[in-house]
Tab-separated table of C-alpha atoms in Angstrom:
chain	number	residue	atom	x	y	z
A	1	MET	CA	47.160	-86.966	-165.105
A	2	TYR	CA	49.405	-86.657	-168.153
A	3	MET	CA	51.235	-83.427	-168.882
A	4	LYS	CA	50.499	-83.618	-172.568
A	5	GLY	CA	47.105	-83.645	-174.171
A	6	ILE	CA	44.817	-82.847	-171.253
A	7	GLY	CA	41.378	-82.742	-172.838
A	8	VAL	CA	38.329	-81.061	-171.349
A	9	PHE	CA	36.885	-84.447	-170.410
A	10	ASP	CA	40.053	-85.350	-168.527
A	11	VAL	CA	39.372	-82.319	-166.330
A	12	MET	CA	35.570	-82.610	-166.349
A	13	GLY	CA	35.320	-86.352	-165.871
A	14	PRO	CA	35.111	-89.235	-165.732
A	15	ILE	CA	31.420	-89.661	-165.080
A	16	MET	CA	31.784	-92.242	-162.363
A	17	ILE	CA	30.445	-93.941	-159.298
A	18	GLY	CA	32.064	-92.421	-156.185
A	19	PRO	CA	33.841	-91.970	-153.931
A	20	SER	CA	37.367	-91.909	-155.388
A	21	SER	CA	38.676	-91.952	-158.932
A	22	SER	CA	41.683	-94.058	-157.979
A	23	HIS	CA	39.933	-96.336	-155.467
A	24	THR	CA	36.654	-96.873	-157.328
A	25	ALA	CA	36.913	-95.886	-161.014
A	26	GLY	CA	40.473	-97.201	-161.320
A	27	ALA	CA	39.629	-100.399	-159.411
A	28	GLU	CA	36.640	-101.035	-161.639
A	29	ARG	CA	38.802	-100.609	-164.743
A	30	LEU	CA	41.385	-103.032	-163.345
A	31	GLY	CA	38.627	-105.598	-162.884
A	32	ARG	CA	37.506	-105.008	-166.456
A	33	ALA	CA	41.106	-105.327	-167.651
A	34	ALA	CA	41.353	-108.747	-165.976
A	35	ARG	CA	38.137	-109.881	-167.669
A	36	SER	CA	39.352	-108.612	-171.009
A	37	ILE	CA	42.792	-110.247	-170.711
A	38	LEU	CA	41.964	-113.496	-168.917
A	39	GLY	CA	38.586	-114.201	-170.490
A	40	GLU	CA	35.062	-114.507	-169.224
A	41	GLU	CA	35.074	-118.132	-168.107
A	42	PHE	CA	35.672	-118.170	-164.379
A	43	ASN	CA	33.744	-119.173	-161.298
A	44	LYS	CA	36.087	-117.876	-158.616
A	45	VAL	CA	38.189	-114.715	-158.379
A	46	ASN	CA	40.856	-113.963	-155.777
A	47	PHE	CA	41.825	-110.334	-155.270
A	48	TYR	CA	45.224	-109.847	-153.611
A	49	LEU	CA	45.248	-106.246	-152.360
A	50	HIS	CA	48.462	-104.320	-151.818
A	51	GLY	CA	49.340	-101.097	-149.973
A	52	SER	CA	46.652	-98.432	-149.829
A	53	PHE	CA	44.238	-100.789	-151.582
A	54	ALA	CA	44.710	-103.299	-148.749
A	55	LYS	CA	44.351	-100.618	-146.088
A	56	THR	CA	41.255	-98.797	-147.292
A	57	TYR	CA	39.426	-101.071	-149.720
A	58	LYS	CA	36.286	-101.515	-147.630
A	59	GLY	CA	35.611	-97.838	-146.905
A	60	HIS	CA	36.256	-96.748	-150.470
A	61	GLY	CA	34.165	-99.497	-152.009
A	62	THR	CA	37.266	-100.702	-153.877
A	63	ASP	CA	36.099	-104.284	-153.309
A	64	ARG	CA	32.685	-103.651	-154.895
A	65	ALA	CA	34.328	-101.765	-157.772
A	66	LEU	CA	36.763	-104.627	-158.473
A	67	VAL	CA	33.920	-107.144	-158.510
A	68	ALA	CA	31.874	-104.837	-160.775
A	69	GLY	CA	34.852	-104.733	-163.126
A	70	ILE	CA	35.256	-108.497	-163.430
A	71	LEU	CA	31.521	-108.648	-164.156
A	72	GLY	CA	32.088	-106.214	-167.049
A	73	MET	CA	30.357	-103.122	-165.617
A	74	GLU	CA	31.460	-99.636	-166.699
A	75	THR	CA	32.776	-96.942	-164.293
A	76	TYR	CA	29.400	-95.139	-164.327
A	77	ASP	CA	27.225	-98.220	-163.741
A	78	GLU	CA	24.994	-97.613	-160.730
A	79	ARG	CA	24.881	-101.359	-160.049
A	80	ILE	CA	28.522	-101.176	-158.820
A	81	LYS	CA	27.196	-100.673	-155.301
A	82	TYR	CA	25.385	-104.023	-155.537
A	83	SER	CA	28.104	-105.950	-157.379
A	84	PHE	CA	28.507	-108.513	-154.558
A	85	ASP	CA	24.867	-109.558	-154.916
A	86	ILE	CA	25.185	-109.712	-158.699
A	87	ALA	CA	28.295	-111.899	-158.420
A	88	LYS	CA	26.414	-114.213	-156.098
A	89	GLU	CA	23.483	-114.438	-158.517
A	90	ASN	CA	25.973	-115.419	-161.221
A	91	LYS	CA	27.506	-118.029	-158.884
A	92	ILE	CA	30.903	-116.330	-158.863
A	93	GLU	CA	32.880	-116.676	-155.650
A	94	VAL	CA	35.066	-113.679	-154.728
A	95	ASN	CA	37.801	-113.515	-152.086
A	96	PHE	CA	39.842	-110.567	-150.812
A	97	ILE	CA	43.307	-111.202	-149.460
A	98	GLU	CA	45.711	-108.546	-148.171
A	99	GLU	CA	49.181	-109.183	-149.577
A	100	ASP	CA	52.505	-107.428	-150.037
A	101	LEU	CA	53.106	-107.455	-153.793
A	102	GLY	CA	56.576	-105.897	-153.493
A	103	GLU	CA	57.929	-102.666	-154.965
A	104	VAL	CA	54.781	-101.557	-156.763
A	105	HIS	CA	52.403	-98.568	-156.735
A	106	PRO	CA	50.437	-98.254	-153.431
A	107	ASN	CA	47.155	-98.953	-155.252
A	108	THR	CA	47.972	-102.324	-156.729
A	109	VAL	CA	45.983	-105.542	-156.986
A	110	LYS	CA	46.656	-109.038	-158.242
A	111	ILE	CA	43.484	-110.461	-159.769
A	112	GLU	CA	43.427	-114.246	-160.088
A	113	PHE	CA	40.746	-116.051	-162.097
A	114	VAL	CA	39.995	-119.673	-161.249
A	115	LYS	CA	38.193	-121.779	-163.852
A	116	ASP	CA	35.920	-124.832	-163.424
A	117	ASP	CA	38.904	-127.191	-163.881
A	118	GLU	CA	40.764	-125.308	-161.092
A	119	SER	CA	43.264	-123.820	-163.566
A	120	LYS	CA	44.406	-120.332	-162.580
A	121	SER	CA	45.619	-117.225	-164.367
A	122	PHE	CA	46.225	-113.694	-163.136
A	123	ILE	CA	47.071	-110.086	-163.885
A	124	ILE	CA	48.675	-107.477	-161.641
A	125	GLY	CA	47.625	-103.883	-162.150
A	126	SER	CA	47.832	-100.479	-160.474
A	127	SER	CA	45.388	-97.610	-160.210
A	128	ILE	CA	47.732	-94.729	-160.952
A	129	GLY	CA	45.421	-91.735	-160.369
A	130	GLY	CA	42.378	-90.017	-161.820
A	131	GLY	CA	40.895	-93.378	-162.822
A	132	SER	CA	43.900	-94.277	-164.988
A	133	ILE	CA	45.380	-97.738	-164.672
A	134	ALA	CA	48.471	-99.703	-165.675
A	135	VAL	CA	48.620	-103.455	-166.181
A	136	ILE	CA	52.101	-104.486	-165.037
A	137	ASN	CA	52.096	-108.274	-165.101
A	138	ILE	CA	50.211	-111.074	-166.820
A	139	ASP	CA	50.695	-114.627	-165.502
A	140	GLY	CA	54.114	-113.817	-164.109
A	141	GLU	CA	55.341	-111.905	-167.102
A	142	ASP	CA	56.152	-108.187	-166.720
A	143	VAL	CA	54.300	-105.895	-169.130
A	144	TYR	CA	53.195	-102.262	-169.021
A	145	PHE	CA	50.182	-100.770	-170.698
A	146	THR	CA	47.376	-98.472	-169.627
A	147	GLY	CA	44.371	-99.901	-171.451
A	148	GLU	CA	43.635	-96.448	-172.868
A	149	TYR	CA	44.383	-97.781	-176.325
A	150	PRO	CA	43.639	-101.097	-178.011
A	151	THR	CA	46.672	-103.233	-177.163
A	152	LEU	CA	48.390	-106.212	-178.794
A	153	ILE	CA	50.642	-108.491	-176.757
A	154	ILE	CA	52.736	-110.639	-179.059
A	155	LYS	CA	55.159	-113.374	-178.016
A	156	TYR	CA	57.761	-114.478	-180.526
A	157	LYS	CA	61.241	-115.887	-180.898
A	158	ASP	CA	63.847	-113.131	-180.680
A	159	LYS	CA	65.438	-112.859	-184.137
A	160	LYS	CA	66.177	-110.263	-186.797
A	161	GLY	CA	63.281	-108.707	-188.715
A	162	MET	CA	60.460	-109.852	-186.456
A	163	ILE	CA	59.332	-106.325	-185.515
A	164	SER	CA	59.300	-105.220	-189.143
A	165	LYS	CA	57.154	-108.213	-190.143
A	166	ILE	CA	54.715	-107.588	-187.288
A	167	SER	CA	54.495	-103.841	-187.897
A	168	LEU	CA	53.992	-104.430	-191.619
A	169	ALA	CA	51.015	-106.704	-190.914
A	170	ILE	CA	49.545	-103.977	-188.671
A	171	ALA	CA	50.174	-101.242	-191.254
A	172	LEU	CA	48.546	-103.330	-194.011
A	173	GLY	CA	45.446	-103.424	-191.792
A	174	ASP	CA	45.443	-99.603	-192.030
A	175	ILE	CA	46.134	-99.362	-188.298
A	176	ASN	CA	48.495	-96.850	-186.759
A	177	ILE	CA	50.839	-97.885	-183.955
A	178	ALA	CA	50.726	-95.451	-181.034
A	179	THR	CA	53.460	-97.004	-178.882
A	180	LEU	CA	55.647	-100.096	-179.084
A	181	LYS	CA	57.674	-101.757	-176.343
A	182	VAL	CA	59.839	-104.821	-176.793
A	183	ASP	CA	61.376	-106.989	-174.128
A	184	ARG	CA	63.079	-110.402	-174.170
A	185	GLU	CA	64.178	-113.075	-171.745
A	186	SER	CA	67.624	-113.093	-173.317
A	187	LYS	CA	69.162	-112.900	-176.783
A	188	GLY	CA	67.607	-115.419	-179.152
A	189	GLU	CA	65.002	-116.553	-176.590
A	190	MET	CA	61.334	-115.590	-176.267
A	191	ALA	CA	60.518	-111.901	-176.671
A	192	THR	CA	57.352	-109.940	-175.959
A	193	ALA	CA	56.105	-106.910	-177.844
A	194	VAL	CA	53.396	-104.703	-176.322
A	195	ILE	CA	51.870	-102.589	-179.067
A	196	GLU	CA	49.275	-99.876	-178.451
A	197	THR	CA	47.271	-98.865	-181.513
A	198	ASP	CA	44.950	-96.018	-182.463
A	199	HIS	CA	42.247	-98.362	-183.733
A	200	LYS	CA	40.755	-101.709	-182.836
A	201	VAL	CA	42.702	-104.556	-184.445
A	202	PRO	CA	40.364	-106.840	-186.444
A	203	GLU	CA	40.451	-110.661	-186.324
A	204	ASN	CA	42.030	-111.051	-189.767
A	205	ILE	CA	45.037	-108.920	-188.816
A	206	ILE	CA	45.493	-110.852	-185.564
A	207	ASP	CA	45.387	-113.986	-187.743
A	208	GLU	CA	48.008	-112.581	-190.109
A	209	ILE	CA	50.335	-111.803	-187.209
A	210	SER	CA	49.810	-115.285	-185.722
A	211	LYS	CA	50.917	-116.813	-189.037
A	212	ILE	CA	54.278	-115.012	-189.039
A	213	GLU	CA	57.035	-117.600	-188.539
A	214	GLY	CA	58.391	-117.388	-184.999
A	215	VAL	CA	55.287	-115.820	-183.465
A	216	SER	CA	53.958	-118.092	-180.737
A	217	SER	CA	50.980	-116.125	-179.422
A	218	VAL	CA	48.980	-112.973	-180.097
A	219	LYS	CA	46.630	-111.488	-177.559
A	220	PHE	CA	44.405	-108.517	-178.335
A	221	ILE	CA	42.915	-106.365	-175.573
A	222	ASP	CA	40.487	-103.656	-176.626
A	223	ALA	CA	40.645	-100.229	-174.948
A	224	ILE	CA	39.355	-100.485	-171.372
B	1	MET	CA	47.210	-75.152	-177.943
B	2	TYR	CA	47.286	-72.868	-174.957
B	3	LYS	CA	49.502	-73.489	-171.957
B	4	SER	CA	48.655	-70.529	-169.742
B	5	ALA	CA	46.023	-67.949	-168.885
B	6	LEU	CA	48.066	-65.495	-170.904
B	7	ASP	CA	47.794	-67.740	-173.983
B	8	ILE	CA	44.032	-67.990	-173.586
B	9	ILE	CA	43.596	-64.244	-173.084
B	10	ASP	CA	45.667	-63.609	-176.246
B	11	LEU	CA	43.487	-66.020	-178.209
B	12	THR	CA	40.253	-64.467	-176.944
B	13	GLU	CA	41.542	-61.034	-177.984
B	14	LYS	CA	42.714	-62.281	-181.380
B	15	TYR	CA	39.365	-63.893	-182.199
B	16	GLY	CA	37.171	-61.532	-180.183
B	17	CYS	CA	35.609	-64.416	-178.302
B	18	ARG	CA	35.158	-65.872	-174.837
B	19	ILE	CA	37.282	-68.422	-172.943
B	20	CYS	CA	34.708	-71.144	-173.594
B	21	ASP	CA	34.996	-70.567	-177.371
B	22	VAL	CA	38.777	-71.007	-177.265
B	23	VAL	CA	38.414	-74.165	-175.157
B	24	LEU	CA	35.798	-75.605	-177.523
B	25	MET	CA	37.904	-74.808	-180.607
B	26	ASN	CA	40.916	-76.506	-179.073
B	27	GLU	CA	38.953	-79.566	-177.984
B	28	CYS	CA	37.474	-80.001	-181.475
B	29	LYS	CA	40.944	-79.802	-182.974
B	30	THR	CA	42.691	-82.192	-180.583
B	31	SER	CA	39.887	-84.767	-180.335
B	32	GLU	CA	38.943	-84.548	-184.039
B	33	LYS	CA	35.293	-84.137	-183.027
B	34	SER	CA	32.737	-81.590	-184.227
B	35	LYS	CA	31.483	-78.750	-182.032
B	36	ASP	CA	28.106	-80.455	-181.759
B	37	GLU	CA	29.687	-83.732	-180.645
B	38	VAL	CA	31.757	-82.022	-177.954
B	39	ARG	CA	28.802	-79.961	-176.742
B	40	GLN	CA	26.626	-83.071	-176.600
B	41	ARG	CA	29.205	-84.780	-174.382
B	42	VAL	CA	29.330	-81.706	-172.121
B	43	LYS	CA	25.533	-81.897	-171.958
B	44	ASP	CA	25.790	-85.485	-170.698
B	45	VAL	CA	28.200	-84.257	-168.035
B	46	LEU	CA	25.803	-81.442	-167.115
B	47	ASN	CA	22.911	-83.873	-166.703
B	48	VAL	CA	24.857	-86.047	-164.260
B	49	MET	CA	25.883	-82.903	-162.358
B	50	ARG	CA	22.292	-81.651	-162.136
B	51	GLU	CA	21.153	-84.968	-160.731
B	52	SER	CA	23.951	-85.271	-158.162
B	53	ALA	CA	23.439	-81.672	-157.001
B	54	LYS	CA	19.732	-82.354	-156.498
B	55	SER	CA	19.290	-85.829	-155.067
B	56	GLY	CA	20.686	-85.035	-151.613
B	57	LEU	CA	18.316	-82.081	-151.127
B	58	ASN	CA	15.200	-84.194	-150.703
B	59	ASP	CA	16.592	-87.526	-149.559
B	60	SER	CA	18.948	-87.997	-146.666
B	61	ILE	CA	21.954	-89.755	-148.221
B	62	LYS	CA	24.242	-91.827	-146.006
B	63	SER	CA	27.833	-92.578	-146.999
B	64	VAL	CA	29.020	-96.183	-147.288
B	65	SER	CA	31.030	-95.908	-144.057
B	66	GLY	CA	28.180	-94.090	-142.314
B	67	ILE	CA	30.357	-91.169	-141.193
B	68	ILE	CA	28.599	-88.446	-143.204
B	69	GLY	CA	25.265	-87.809	-144.848
B	70	GLY	CA	22.032	-85.892	-144.600
B	71	ASN	CA	23.631	-82.440	-144.404
B	72	ALA	CA	22.468	-81.266	-147.828
B	73	LYS	CA	18.883	-81.945	-146.786
B	74	LYS	CA	19.365	-80.123	-143.481
B	75	VAL	CA	20.692	-76.997	-145.191
B	76	GLU	CA	17.935	-77.084	-147.815
B	77	GLU	CA	15.195	-77.349	-145.177
B	78	TYR	CA	16.797	-74.593	-143.126
B	79	ARG	CA	16.974	-72.361	-146.199
B	80	LYS	CA	13.312	-72.907	-146.986
B	81	LYS	CA	12.343	-71.611	-143.544
B	82	GLY	CA	13.547	-68.231	-144.824
B	83	ARG	CA	15.716	-66.963	-141.966
B	84	THR	CA	19.393	-67.462	-142.829
B	85	VAL	CA	22.562	-65.449	-142.427
B	86	CYS	CA	23.853	-65.773	-145.994
B	87	GLY	CA	20.547	-65.744	-147.822
B	88	ASP	CA	18.947	-67.939	-150.419
B	89	VAL	CA	21.618	-67.998	-153.114
B	90	VAL	CA	24.535	-68.969	-150.895
B	91	ASN	CA	22.538	-71.563	-148.978
B	92	LYS	CA	21.231	-73.110	-152.203
B	93	ALA	CA	24.792	-73.393	-153.459
B	94	VAL	CA	26.001	-74.887	-150.180
B	95	ALA	CA	23.205	-77.461	-150.133
B	96	ARG	CA	23.947	-78.455	-153.729
B	97	ALA	CA	27.679	-78.799	-153.120
B	98	LEU	CA	26.959	-80.980	-150.079
B	99	SER	CA	24.507	-83.025	-152.129
B	100	SER	CA	26.993	-84.019	-154.851
B	101	SER	CA	29.639	-84.809	-152.309
B	102	GLU	CA	27.211	-86.966	-150.296
B	103	VAL	CA	26.153	-88.789	-153.473
B	104	ASN	CA	29.829	-89.439	-154.145
B	105	ALA	CA	30.462	-90.821	-150.651
B	106	ALA	CA	27.412	-93.069	-151.004
B	107	MET	CA	28.758	-94.649	-154.213
B	108	GLY	CA	26.326	-92.725	-156.382
B	109	LYS	CA	26.975	-91.288	-159.844
B	110	ILE	CA	28.979	-88.035	-160.069
B	111	VAL	CA	31.345	-86.218	-162.412
B	112	ALA	CA	34.906	-85.957	-161.125
B	113	CYS	CA	35.399	-82.205	-161.737
B	114	PRO	CA	38.299	-82.040	-161.509
B	115	THR	CA	38.287	-84.893	-158.950
B	116	ALA	CA	35.668	-86.987	-157.173
B	117	GLY	CA	36.619	-85.401	-153.845
B	118	SER	CA	35.854	-81.909	-155.188
B	119	CYS	CA	32.895	-82.945	-157.351
B	120	GLY	CA	30.359	-80.666	-155.633
B	121	ILE	CA	31.850	-77.256	-156.343
B	122	VAL	CA	31.502	-76.670	-160.097
B	123	PRO	CA	27.941	-78.056	-160.391
B	124	ALA	CA	26.652	-76.059	-157.406
B	125	ALA	CA	28.329	-72.892	-158.702
B	126	ILE	CA	27.068	-72.975	-162.254
B	127	ILE	CA	23.555	-74.246	-161.480
B	128	THR	CA	22.980	-71.730	-158.675
B	129	SER	CA	24.509	-68.763	-160.506
B	130	GLY	CA	22.746	-69.798	-163.686
B	131	GLU	CA	19.376	-69.627	-161.930
B	132	ILE	CA	19.901	-65.963	-161.079
B	133	ILE	CA	20.146	-64.983	-164.750
B	134	ASN	CA	17.813	-67.708	-166.089
B	135	ALA	CA	20.701	-69.234	-168.018
B	136	ASP	CA	19.640	-71.716	-170.693
B	137	GLU	CA	21.313	-75.063	-171.250
B	138	GLU	CA	23.705	-73.679	-173.883
B	139	LEU	CA	25.026	-71.088	-171.449
B	140	LEU	CA	25.571	-73.762	-168.785
B	141	ILE	CA	27.488	-75.842	-171.342
B	142	ASP	CA	29.595	-72.767	-172.131
B	143	ALA	CA	30.244	-72.341	-168.415
B	144	LEU	CA	31.465	-75.931	-168.096
B	145	LEU	CA	33.815	-75.422	-171.043
B	146	THR	CA	35.215	-72.290	-169.382
B	147	ALA	CA	35.690	-74.191	-166.126
B	148	SER	CA	37.496	-76.992	-167.951
B	149	GLY	CA	39.844	-74.537	-169.629
B	150	ILE	CA	40.942	-73.257	-166.229
B	151	GLY	CA	41.388	-76.859	-165.052
B	152	GLN	CA	43.483	-77.678	-168.127
B	153	ILE	CA	45.892	-74.860	-167.331
B	154	ILE	CA	46.230	-75.965	-163.709
B	155	ALA	CA	46.751	-79.597	-164.770
B	156	LYS	CA	49.454	-78.549	-167.239
B	157	ASN	CA	51.392	-76.249	-164.926
B	158	ALA	CA	50.640	-77.719	-161.505
B	159	THR	CA	48.443	-80.612	-160.389
B	160	LEU	CA	44.824	-81.482	-159.694
B	161	SER	CA	45.633	-84.321	-157.327
B	162	GLY	CA	45.361	-84.141	-153.545
B	163	ALA	CA	48.032	-86.794	-153.187
B	164	GLU	CA	50.432	-84.503	-155.027
B	165	GLY	CA	49.328	-81.005	-154.015
B	166	GLY	CA	46.929	-81.245	-151.070
B	167	CYS	CA	43.321	-80.034	-150.972
B	168	GLN	CA	44.318	-76.715	-152.586
B	169	ALA	CA	44.920	-78.746	-155.767
B	170	GLU	CA	41.451	-80.314	-155.648
B	171	CYS	CA	38.990	-77.920	-153.972
B	172	GLY	CA	41.209	-74.944	-154.811
B	173	SER	CA	41.259	-75.853	-158.497
B	174	ALA	CA	37.523	-76.569	-158.513
B	175	SER	CA	36.912	-73.141	-156.938
B	176	ALA	CA	39.103	-71.433	-159.538
B	177	MET	CA	37.333	-73.303	-162.349
B	178	ALA	CA	33.898	-72.413	-160.978
B	179	ALA	CA	34.803	-68.751	-160.397
B	180	ALA	CA	35.809	-68.173	-164.019
B	181	ALA	CA	32.731	-70.029	-165.252
B	182	ILE	CA	30.435	-67.758	-163.242
B	183	VAL	CA	32.167	-64.606	-164.459
B	184	GLU	CA	31.770	-65.558	-168.129
B	185	MET	CA	28.165	-66.599	-167.559
B	186	PHE	CA	27.516	-63.132	-166.154
B	187	GLY	CA	29.113	-61.458	-169.164
B	188	GLY	CA	32.478	-60.631	-167.621
B	189	THR	CA	35.617	-60.422	-169.767
B	190	PRO	CA	38.256	-63.199	-169.969
B	191	LYS	CA	40.555	-61.020	-167.849
B	192	MET	CA	37.863	-60.705	-165.196
B	193	ALA	CA	37.368	-64.459	-165.305
B	194	PHE	CA	41.040	-65.128	-164.650
B	195	ASN	CA	41.040	-62.535	-161.880
B	196	ALA	CA	38.207	-64.474	-160.261
B	197	SER	CA	40.133	-67.751	-160.660
B	198	ALA	CA	43.278	-66.202	-159.218
B	199	ILE	CA	41.411	-64.802	-156.209
B	200	ALA	CA	39.649	-68.129	-155.561
B	201	LEU	CA	42.845	-70.154	-155.747
B	202	LYS	CA	44.794	-67.684	-153.589
B	203	ASN	CA	42.120	-67.967	-150.913
B	204	ILE	CA	42.651	-71.718	-150.531
B	205	LEU	CA	46.421	-71.714	-151.057
B	206	GLY	CA	48.100	-74.100	-148.655
B	207	LEU	CA	45.002	-76.101	-147.779
B	208	VAL	CA	46.029	-79.611	-146.767
B	209	CYS	CA	44.431	-82.928	-147.713
B	210	ASP	CA	43.762	-84.745	-144.438
B	211	PRO	CA	40.835	-87.134	-144.899
B	212	VAL	CA	39.564	-88.825	-141.740
B	213	ALA	CA	40.068	-92.598	-142.019
B	214	GLY	CA	41.406	-91.957	-145.533
B	215	LEU	CA	37.880	-91.606	-146.864
B	216	VAL	CA	36.521	-88.902	-149.185
B	217	GLU	CA	34.059	-87.715	-146.521
B	218	VAL	CA	35.453	-85.613	-143.641
B	219	PRO	CA	36.439	-82.804	-144.178
B	220	CYS	CA	35.952	-83.118	-147.975
B	221	SER	CA	32.199	-82.713	-148.044
B	222	LYS	CA	32.126	-79.401	-146.158
B	223	ARG	CA	35.170	-78.164	-148.059
B	224	ASN	CA	33.036	-78.507	-151.151
B	225	ALA	CA	30.521	-76.174	-149.504
B	226	MET	CA	33.323	-73.739	-148.685
B	227	GLY	CA	34.683	-74.063	-152.234
B	228	VAL	CA	31.503	-72.978	-153.930
B	229	VAL	CA	31.040	-69.958	-151.657
B	230	ASN	CA	34.654	-68.994	-152.326
B	231	ALA	CA	34.043	-69.284	-156.077
B	232	MET	CA	30.903	-67.150	-155.943
B	233	SER	CA	32.398	-64.360	-153.836
B	234	SER	CA	35.555	-64.336	-155.982
B	235	ALA	CA	33.367	-64.071	-159.098
B	236	ASP	CA	31.445	-61.168	-157.624
B	237	MET	CA	34.661	-59.376	-156.688
B	238	ALA	CA	36.053	-59.810	-160.198
B	239	LEU	CA	32.794	-58.693	-161.819
B	240	SER	CA	32.847	-55.548	-159.678
B	241	GLY	CA	36.269	-54.734	-161.114
B	242	VAL	CA	38.470	-56.056	-158.312
B	243	GLU	CA	41.721	-57.432	-159.726
B	244	SER	CA	44.125	-60.038	-158.401
B	245	VAL	CA	47.492	-58.435	-157.687
B	246	ILE	CA	49.199	-61.752	-158.456
B	247	PRO	CA	48.263	-62.963	-161.964
B	248	PHE	CA	46.586	-66.370	-162.315
B	249	ASP	CA	49.553	-68.102	-163.960
B	250	GLU	CA	51.816	-67.114	-161.073
B	251	VAL	CA	49.242	-68.225	-158.521
B	252	VAL	CA	49.134	-71.652	-160.209
B	253	THR	CA	52.913	-71.967	-160.016
B	254	ALA	CA	52.840	-70.899	-156.368
B	255	MET	CA	50.136	-73.483	-155.641
B	256	TYR	CA	52.275	-76.227	-157.180
B	257	LYS	CA	55.337	-75.179	-155.192
B	258	VAL	CA	53.343	-75.018	-151.971
B	259	GLY	CA	52.036	-78.521	-152.729
B	260	LYS	CA	55.581	-79.813	-153.176
B	261	MET	CA	56.563	-78.291	-149.827
B	262	LEU	CA	53.726	-80.003	-147.992
B	263	PRO	CA	54.902	-83.047	-146.060
B	264	SER	CA	53.397	-86.319	-147.279
B	265	GLU	CA	51.396	-86.542	-144.025
B	266	LEU	CA	49.257	-83.701	-145.377
B	267	ARG	CA	48.755	-85.076	-148.872
B	268	GLU	CA	45.954	-87.642	-148.775
B	269	THR	CA	47.785	-90.183	-146.637
B	270	ALA	CA	45.471	-89.668	-143.643
B	271	LEU	CA	48.495	-89.388	-141.342
B	272	GLY	CA	48.308	-85.711	-140.385
B	273	GLY	CA	45.973	-82.781	-139.846
B	274	LEU	CA	42.373	-83.658	-139.030
B	275	ALA	CA	43.055	-87.310	-139.830
B	276	ALA	CA	45.459	-87.497	-136.881
B	277	THR	CA	43.075	-86.030	-134.287
B	278	PRO	CA	41.825	-88.239	-131.426
B	279	THR	CA	38.289	-88.200	-132.839
B	280	ALA	CA	39.486	-89.206	-136.298
B	281	ILE	CA	41.523	-92.059	-134.839
B	282	LYS	CA	38.507	-93.203	-132.841
B	283	ILE	CA	36.303	-93.120	-135.961
B	284	SER	CA	38.910	-95.067	-137.947
B	285	LYS	CA	38.941	-97.779	-135.282
B	286	GLU	CA	35.165	-97.950	-135.144
B	287	ILE	CA	34.796	-98.512	-138.871
B	288	GLY	CA	37.779	-100.852	-139.080
B	289	MET	CA	39.953	-98.585	-141.258
B	290	GLU	CA	42.766	-98.166	-138.784
């Protein structure tokens, strides 16, 4: 729950499948975040559960909620209860492994997608209360965003003027930047910008950003 | 934007309106949505609430773990036999609160209001009180807006989370929200509404969050039943003219401080209180949640 801007539907909501906003609604959103970030081509998913998630996931239905999320269901979808059967029908194998993920929030999960060719990719995310989530790592790289806003993750070579070029491309698309965080491996090496926006970023703007010299990848994740 | 009960009361006096009007005005402004759009969304919320408050009355709902279920139906059948201590209204409200909370524990659809664990209180309160005065849908939507306004103030100045403040922050807040909603529905003034909220929250001050096996089932479900009765009696007191000696804003601050003083064992960790009783430990072992 944020101190600023508590709307009536933050108090009176979400409309959700029970029993717990952090263990079910948040878990479902983490699953959906993984699908949105890692793509929809996978035939096996490994869930590494940490802390309270590891301890109570069966009783809270966290496992069913996570599976519902990777299948793309919303927090209020009454099929969440039957997500295991739906995964099976879609020939998706799911595994739950209890694991210590280190100094992270008690409700944290690492979600690993395995493709047909056995290649793997993962996200780590936490359910931080009231159904809110935070994605904290993608394929080994630390990030932080909540999925409440459309989010751009841009990798580029750390040099002068890069942020101004990127933000100009976003502004020319008539899109407002809500938050911007920049991190780098070290001076002059690869840097990552996580940019939350007020509106969905269209393909042509993502294209424009990709064309900026020094930008190596642009990933867009719509609000979750 | 308002930050306190005092702010809201000032605004209602300035514009000569109710709490729900102030809350709706503010929501339209901050979300850049029209009144109709906001009210439509509240209507969607109301529909989910109506369904969750009803489905446990006729069907015996079992929770996923199997620990709770079927109590809403028991109370409803008992009420229909006509010989109860508290009468029809209170028993209807209790059955409805149990129903939503059983739906929640069974992975059914509910509205977290303010949380999933306390989801039975506001729906049972406004539906049951609304029946007495034949409230139409618009009045029930108003009531939900009033309830949300109270919740907004608690969220801003304290917390709505059991992990942070104990059950007083969840069922206590829900009770306070419901109490004010009932008062406005019955034509009480904003001051009366906040008196009702203050009384309701004071009554549950210090209540710990001690879920058996860490699940939102025991004692949560029956605390929802208690919460709605608390809201209704607080509303009646306020409507009769009874005032809270301690003003609502100060009660909220006290609730937050009490929450901070609670040891972590009594804040949703399932390490203390009822969760640490021999029976609770036995149940945890049986369902593999130890």
